[in-house]
């Protein structure tokens, strides 16, 4: 295993992931030029690329990227695979960043702050923010065509997995449900469905892509998907708890935003204590799915615990 991703200290692991991504994300985003024109397009494309870099490098815990590396660690791989894992992790972060840029738009959640900084459409402008999201999404899939150590069959599976998770049957569909749920009453099953799509689908894809890159077999993929389903939902349950208990400074966005928009949440349906109990239940489900993976899944176990204990 590569020492830059330690498996005995989650904080060190996440710090290493963030450091690695800070070195590779901008590089993998590419330069503001184009092979599709004869002239130098760097000036014409400068604003678009600057806005994309602004949105892509605006902090964050990099949980999805961490899950890519941790899933590959759980299966086992040689160090040569890390160049591919960097691209896969960057692709997940680009999809996630695009979704946040679009979520923040006036026509969606209309947020001015993201991780304590002005959102993309505030820092630049609304048309640029829309195009930033479009560009980050397509660049993510381009990166998955450039893997050097994964088999063509697994690379194709990764592209299909990420496309499905990010699209109408996954993240985009969940966002559509979320927008339609403002000022409405959802029952627990409907709320879970919304978040299994909006948040959970991309988390499941993160785990799946890391495992596929490492050559996981069908049984291993199934167990890891059970794990990912549990943490995908617990992530949103904890988000809802944080929106009540954390401050605007801790959140990096307006505290109580979901309550202000009268959005359905787990604490609203279950009460705050009930939501915390559900998060713990999902954590135990996640741990149960990893029983046969032993020590190699240490980081995945710690990530599940981290997800339900974080404050932002």
mmCIF file of N, CA, C and O in Angstrom, residues 77-138:
data_model
loop_
_atom_site.group_PDB
_atom_site.id
_atom_site.type_symbol
_atom_site.label_atom_id
_atom_site.label_comp_id
_atom_site.label_asym_id
_atom_site.label_seq_id
_atom_site.Cartn_x
_atom_site.Cartn_y
_atom_site.Cartn_z
ATOM 1 N N UNK A 77 -4.529 -3.555 -3.831
ATOM 2 C CA UNK A 77 -4.007 -3.221 -5.160
ATOM 3 C C UNK A 77 -2.548 -2.823 -5.039
ATOM 4 O O UNK A 77 -2.043 -2.580 -3.935
ATOM 5 N N UNK A 78 -1.857 -2.758 -6.171
ATOM 6 C CA UNK A 78 -0.474 -2.300 -6.136
ATOM 7 C C UNK A 78 -0.419 -0.792 -6.376
ATOM 8 O O UNK A 78 -1.386 -0.172 -6.814
ATOM 9 N N UNK A 79 0.735 -0.219 -6.093
ATOM 10 C CA UNK A 79 0.868 1.237 -6.135
ATOM 11 C C UNK A 79 0.686 1.817 -7.526
ATOM 12 O O UNK A 79 0.384 3.004 -7.674
ATOM 13 N N UNK A 80 0.882 0.998 -8.551
ATOM 14 C CA UNK A 80 0.744 1.497 -9.923
ATOM 15 C C UNK A 80 -0.666 2.009 -10.202
ATOM 16 O O UNK A 80 -0.861 2.845 -11.096
ATOM 17 N N UNK A 81 -1.635 1.531 -9.433
ATOM 18 C CA UNK A 81 -3.027 1.914 -9.666
ATOM 19 C C UNK A 81 -3.330 3.333 -9.203
ATOM 20 O O UNK A 81 -4.353 3.902 -9.579
ATOM 21 N N UNK A 82 -2.451 3.932 -8.387
ATOM 22 C CA UNK A 82 -2.794 5.230 -7.802
ATOM 23 C C UNK A 82 -3.016 6.327 -8.836
ATOM 24 O O UNK A 82 -3.832 7.220 -8.616
ATOM 25 N N UNK A 83 -2.325 6.274 -9.956
ATOM 26 C CA UNK A 83 -2.555 7.285 -10.990
ATOM 27 C C UNK A 83 -3.988 7.215 -11.503
ATOM 28 O O UNK A 83 -4.629 8.245 -11.746
ATOM 29 N N UNK A 84 -4.513 5.997 -11.647
ATOM 30 C CA UNK A 84 -5.902 5.829 -12.068
ATOM 31 C C UNK A 84 -6.859 6.249 -10.957
ATOM 32 O O UNK A 84 -7.889 6.887 -11.210
ATOM 33 N N UNK A 85 -6.537 5.895 -9.713
ATOM 34 C CA UNK A 85 -7.401 6.276 -8.596
ATOM 35 C C UNK A 85 -7.490 7.788 -8.461
ATOM 36 O O UNK A 85 -8.547 8.326 -8.111
ATOM 37 N N UNK A 86 -6.397 8.485 -8.740
ATOM 38 C CA UNK A 86 -6.431 9.953 -8.711
ATOM 39 C C UNK A 86 -7.450 10.482 -9.723
ATOM 40 O O UNK A 86 -8.211 11.415 -9.426
ATOM 41 N N UNK A 87 -7.466 9.917 -10.917
ATOM 42 C CA UNK A 87 -8.408 10.358 -11.945
ATOM 43 C C UNK A 87 -9.843 10.017 -11.556
ATOM 44 O O UNK A 87 -10.764 10.816 -11.756
ATOM 45 N N UNK A 88 -10.039 8.834 -10.995
ATOM 46 C CA UNK A 88 -11.387 8.426 -10.579
ATOM 47 C C UNK A 88 -11.881 9.327 -9.451
ATOM 48 O O UNK A 88 -13.028 9.795 -9.466
ATOM 49 N N UNK A 89 -11.010 9.573 -8.463
ATOM 50 C CA UNK A 89 -11.391 10.450 -7.351
ATOM 51 C C UNK A 89 -11.700 11.854 -7.858
ATOM 52 O O UNK A 89 -12.669 12.489 -7.413
ATOM 53 N N UNK A 90 -10.895 12.349 -8.783
ATOM 54 C CA UNK A 90 -11.148 13.675 -9.356
ATOM 55 C C UNK A 90 -12.470 13.699 -10.107
ATOM 56 O O UNK A 90 -13.224 14.680 -10.025
ATOM 57 N N UNK A 91 -12.775 12.630 -10.828
ATOM 58 C CA UNK A 91 -14.045 12.560 -11.558
ATOM 59 C C UNK A 91 -15.228 12.642 -10.601
ATOM 60 O O UNK A 91 -16.207 13.362 -10.858
ATOM 61 N N UNK A 92 -15.159 11.925 -9.463
ATOM 62 C CA UNK A 92 -16.239 11.986 -8.476
ATOM 63 C C UNK A 92 -16.368 13.383 -7.899
ATOM 64 O O UNK A 92 -17.478 13.905 -7.728
ATOM 65 N N UNK A 93 -15.243 14.022 -7.602
ATOM 66 C CA UNK A 93 -15.285 15.368 -7.042
ATOM 67 C C UNK A 93 -15.810 16.380 -8.060
ATOM 68 O O UNK A 93 -16.490 17.341 -7.690
ATOM 69 N N UNK A 94 -15.528 16.167 -9.330
ATOM 70 C CA UNK A 94 -16.050 17.064 -10.361
ATOM 71 C C UNK A 94 -17.562 16.936 -10.487
ATOM 72 O O UNK A 94 -18.275 17.940 -10.610
ATOM 73 N N UNK A 95 -18.068 15.715 -10.450
ATOM 74 C CA UNK A 95 -19.526 15.524 -10.485
ATOM 75 C C UNK A 95 -20.163 16.161 -9.256
ATOM 76 O O UNK A 95 -21.186 16.855 -9.353
ATOM 77 N N UNK A 96 -19.559 15.940 -8.097
ATOM 78 C CA UNK A 96 -20.100 16.517 -6.865
ATOM 79 C C UNK A 96 -20.071 18.044 -6.918
ATOM 80 O O UNK A 96 -21.062 18.712 -6.581
ATOM 81 N N UNK A 97 -18.932 18.609 -7.365
ATOM 82 C CA UNK A 97 -18.811 20.070 -7.439
ATOM 83 C C UNK A 97 -19.821 20.654 -8.421
ATOM 84 O O UNK A 97 -20.443 21.683 -8.145
ATOM 85 N N UNK A 98 -19.996 19.995 -9.559
ATOM 86 C CA UNK A 98 -21.000 20.476 -10.529
ATOM 87 C C UNK A 98 -22.388 20.497 -9.904
ATOM 88 O O UNK A 98 -23.162 21.453 -10.083
ATOM 89 N N UNK A 99 -22.713 19.453 -9.147
ATOM 90 C CA UNK A 99 -24.047 19.388 -8.550
ATOM 91 C C UNK A 99 -24.250 20.514 -7.545
ATOM 92 O O UNK A 99 -25.351 21.077 -7.452
ATOM 93 N N UNK A 100 -23.209 20.862 -6.801
ATOM 94 C CA UNK A 100 -23.312 21.944 -5.821
ATOM 95 C C UNK A 100 -23.450 23.301 -6.506
ATOM 96 O O UNK A 100 -24.234 24.150 -6.063
ATOM 97 N N UNK A 101 -22.687 23.523 -7.572
ATOM 98 C CA UNK A 101 -22.792 24.776 -8.322
ATOM 99 C C UNK A 101 -24.220 24.965 -8.825
ATOM 100 O O UNK A 101 -24.805 26.050 -8.703
ATOM 101 N N UNK A 102 -24.804 23.913 -9.365
ATOM 102 C CA UNK A 102 -26.167 24.008 -9.877
ATOM 103 C C UNK A 102 -27.196 24.079 -8.749
ATOM 104 O O UNK A 102 -28.182 24.812 -8.854
ATOM 105 N N UNK A 103 -26.981 23.341 -7.661
ATOM 106 C CA UNK A 103 -27.895 23.410 -6.517
ATOM 107 C C UNK A 103 -27.989 24.827 -5.947
ATOM 108 O O UNK A 103 -29.048 25.240 -5.462
ATOM 109 N N UNK A 104 -26.883 25.552 -5.980
ATOM 110 C CA UNK A 104 -26.831 26.889 -5.381
ATOM 111 C C UNK A 104 -27.505 27.964 -6.237
ATOM 112 O O UNK A 104 -27.718 29.083 -5.754
ATOM 113 N N UNK A 105 -27.822 27.656 -7.471
ATOM 114 C CA UNK A 105 -28.355 28.655 -8.394
ATOM 115 C C UNK A 105 -29.693 29.222 -7.904
ATOM 116 O O UNK A 105 -30.442 28.545 -7.194
ATOM 117 N N UNK A 106 -30.027 30.441 -8.309
ATOM 118 C CA UNK A 106 -31.296 31.057 -7.892
ATOM 119 C C UNK A 106 -32.523 30.212 -8.231
ATOM 120 O O UNK A 106 -33.488 30.202 -7.460
ATOM 121 N N UNK A 107 -32.488 29.499 -9.334
ATOM 122 C CA UNK A 107 -33.634 28.676 -9.712
ATOM 123 C C UNK A 107 -33.736 27.395 -8.896
ATOM 124 O O UNK A 107 -34.776 26.715 -8.927
ATOM 125 N N UNK A 108 -32.693 27.067 -8.134
ATOM 126 C CA UNK A 108 -32.678 25.843 -7.330
ATOM 127 C C UNK A 108 -32.794 26.226 -5.848
ATOM 128 O O UNK A 108 -33.847 26.636 -5.402
ATOM 129 N N UNK A 109 -31.682 26.137 -5.092
ATOM 130 C CA UNK A 109 -31.738 26.455 -3.659
ATOM 131 C C UNK A 109 -31.448 27.916 -3.355
ATOM 132 O O UNK A 109 -31.636 28.366 -2.226
ATOM 133 N N UNK A 110 -30.930 28.662 -4.333
ATOM 134 C CA UNK A 110 -30.681 30.102 -4.207
ATOM 135 C C UNK A 110 -29.806 30.415 -2.992
ATOM 136 O O UNK A 110 -30.170 31.199 -2.121
ATOM 137 N N UNK A 111 -28.606 29.799 -2.938
ATOM 138 C CA UNK A 111 -27.676 30.005 -1.830
ATOM 139 C C UNK A 111 -26.582 30.982 -2.225
ATOM 140 O O UNK A 111 -26.067 30.952 -3.359
ATOM 141 N N UNK A 112 -26.193 31.830 -1.279
ATOM 142 C CA UNK A 112 -25.119 32.800 -1.503
ATOM 143 C C UNK A 112 -23.775 32.309 -0.987
ATOM 144 O O UNK A 112 -22.731 32.834 -1.396
ATOM 145 N N UNK A 113 -23.790 31.338 -0.064
ATOM 146 C CA UNK A 113 -22.561 30.851 0.548
ATOM 147 C C UNK A 113 -22.401 29.362 0.311
ATOM 148 O O UNK A 113 -23.364 28.591 0.385
ATOM 149 N N UNK A 114 -21.171 28.955 0.072
ATOM 150 C CA UNK A 114 -20.821 27.542 -0.021
ATOM 151 C C UNK A 114 -19.466 27.388 0.642
ATOM 152 O O UNK A 114 -18.478 27.952 0.206
ATOM 153 N N UNK A 115 -19.420 26.642 1.746
ATOM 154 C CA UNK A 115 -18.190 26.440 2.513
ATOM 155 C C UNK A 115 -17.540 27.759 2.912
ATOM 156 O O UNK A 115 -16.322 27.925 2.853
ATOM 157 N N UNK A 116 -18.395 28.716 3.283
ATOM 158 C CA UNK A 116 -17.918 29.983 3.788
ATOM 159 C C UNK A 116 -17.479 30.977 2.736
ATOM 160 O O UNK A 116 -17.008 32.077 3.074
ATOM 161 N N UNK A 117 -17.624 30.643 1.469
ATOM 162 C CA UNK A 117 -17.237 31.543 0.382
ATOM 163 C C UNK A 117 -18.440 31.805 -0.514
ATOM 164 O O UNK A 117 -19.389 31.000 -0.547
ATOM 165 N N UNK A 118 -18.433 32.912 -1.258
ATOM 166 C CA UNK A 118 -19.544 33.171 -2.184
ATOM 167 C C UNK A 118 -19.705 32.016 -3.173
ATOM 168 O O UNK A 118 -18.713 31.460 -3.657
ATOM 169 N N UNK A 119 -20.934 31.651 -3.436
ATOM 170 C CA UNK A 119 -21.189 30.587 -4.400
ATOM 171 C C UNK A 119 -20.759 31.041 -5.795
ATOM 172 O O UNK A 119 -20.526 32.217 -6.043
ATOM 173 N N UNK A 120 -20.657 30.100 -6.712
ATOM 174 C CA UNK A 120 -20.087 30.386 -8.030
ATOM 175 C C UNK A 120 -20.856 31.493 -8.750
ATOM 176 O O UNK A 120 -20.247 32.405 -9.326
ATOM 177 N N UNK A 121 -22.190 31.449 -8.692
ATOM 178 C CA UNK A 121 -22.955 32.462 -9.427
ATOM 179 C C UNK A 121 -22.863 33.845 -8.770
ATOM 180 O O UNK A 121 -23.103 34.853 -9.427
ATOM 181 N N UNK A 122 -22.487 33.892 -7.488
ATOM 182 C CA UNK A 122 -22.254 35.178 -6.822
ATOM 183 C C UNK A 122 -20.845 35.684 -7.141
ATOM 184 O O UNK A 122 -20.642 36.868 -7.441
ATOM 185 N N UNK A 123 -19.858 34.803 -7.070
ATOM 186 C CA UNK A 123 -18.473 35.193 -7.320
ATOM 187 C C UNK A 123 -18.243 35.545 -8.788
ATOM 188 O O UNK A 123 -17.403 36.408 -9.097
ATOM 189 N N UNK A 124 -18.980 34.920 -9.683
ATOM 190 C CA UNK A 124 -18.843 35.181 -11.113
ATOM 191 C C UNK A 124 -20.180 35.706 -11.631
ATOM 192 O O UNK A 124 -20.498 36.868 -11.473
ATOM 193 N N UNK A 125 -20.998 34.859 -12.227
ATOM 194 C CA UNK A 125 -22.345 35.250 -12.633
ATOM 195 C C UNK A 125 -23.130 33.982 -12.928
ATOM 196 O O UNK A 125 -22.550 32.891 -13.032
ATOM 197 N N UNK A 126 -24.432 34.114 -13.059
ATOM 198 C CA UNK A 126 -25.284 32.935 -13.191
ATOM 199 C C UNK A 126 -25.018 32.144 -14.474
ATOM 200 O O UNK A 126 -24.901 30.913 -14.416
ATOM 201 N N UNK A 127 -24.923 32.780 -15.648
ATOM 202 C CA UNK A 127 -24.628 31.988 -16.849
ATOM 203 C C UNK A 127 -23.312 31.220 -16.748
ATOM 204 O O UNK A 127 -23.229 30.059 -17.166
ATOM 205 N N UNK A 128 -22.291 31.869 -16.173
ATOM 206 C CA UNK A 128 -21.003 31.187 -16.013
ATOM 207 C C UNK A 128 -21.147 29.984 -15.098
ATOM 208 O O UNK A 128 -20.585 28.911 -15.363
ATOM 209 N N UNK A 129 -21.895 30.128 -14.008
ATOM 210 C CA UNK A 129 -22.091 29.011 -13.078
ATOM 211 C C UNK A 129 -22.773 27.831 -13.759
ATOM 212 O O UNK A 129 -22.400 26.670 -13.530
ATOM 213 N N UNK A 130 -23.761 28.105 -14.576
ATOM 214 C CA UNK A 130 -24.434 27.020 -15.300
ATOM 215 C C UNK A 130 -23.439 26.282 -16.187
ATOM 216 O O UNK A 130 -23.384 25.042 -16.207
ATOM 217 N N UNK A 131 -22.615 27.035 -16.896
ATOM 218 C CA UNK A 131 -21.647 26.435 -17.808
ATOM 219 C C UNK A 131 -20.527 25.720 -17.053
ATOM 220 O O UNK A 131 -20.018 24.692 -17.520
ATOM 221 N N UNK A 132 -20.151 26.236 -15.894
ATOM 222 C CA UNK A 132 -19.170 25.546 -15.058
ATOM 223 C C UNK A 132 -19.662 24.146 -14.714
ATOM 224 O O UNK A 132 -18.922 23.156 -14.820
ATOM 225 N N UNK A 133 -20.909 24.054 -14.292
ATOM 226 C CA UNK A 133 -21.468 22.745 -13.981
ATOM 227 C C UNK A 133 -21.460 21.820 -15.177
ATOM 228 O O UNK A 133 -21.080 20.644 -15.078
ATOM 229 N N UNK A 134 -21.852 22.338 -16.320
ATOM 230 C CA UNK A 134 -21.852 21.529 -17.542
ATOM 231 C C UNK A 134 -20.450 21.017 -17.854
ATOM 232 O O UNK A 134 -20.255 19.844 -18.206
ATOM 233 N N UNK A 135 -19.464 21.907 -17.741
ATOM 234 C CA UNK A 135 -18.096 21.533 -18.079
ATOM 235 C C UNK A 135 -17.487 20.537 -17.112
ATOM 236 O O UNK A 135 -16.778 19.610 -17.521
ATOM 237 N N UNK A 136 -17.735 20.710 -15.820
ATOM 238 C CA UNK A 136 -17.205 19.772 -14.833
ATOM 239 C C UNK A 136 -17.799 18.380 -15.032
ATOM 240 O O UNK A 136 -17.092 17.370 -14.899
ATOM 241 N N UNK A 137 -19.073 18.322 -15.359
ATOM 242 C CA UNK A 137 -19.714 17.032 -15.551
ATOM 243 C C UNK A 137 -19.088 16.282 -16.730
ATOM 244 O O UNK A 137 -18.759 15.092 -16.614
ATOM 245 N N UNK A 138 -18.919 16.948 -17.841
ATOM 246 C CA UNK A 138 -18.380 16.258 -19.008
ATOM 247 C C UNK A 138 -16.903 15.911 -18.831
ATOM 248 O O UNK A 138 -16.449 14.854 -19.296
#
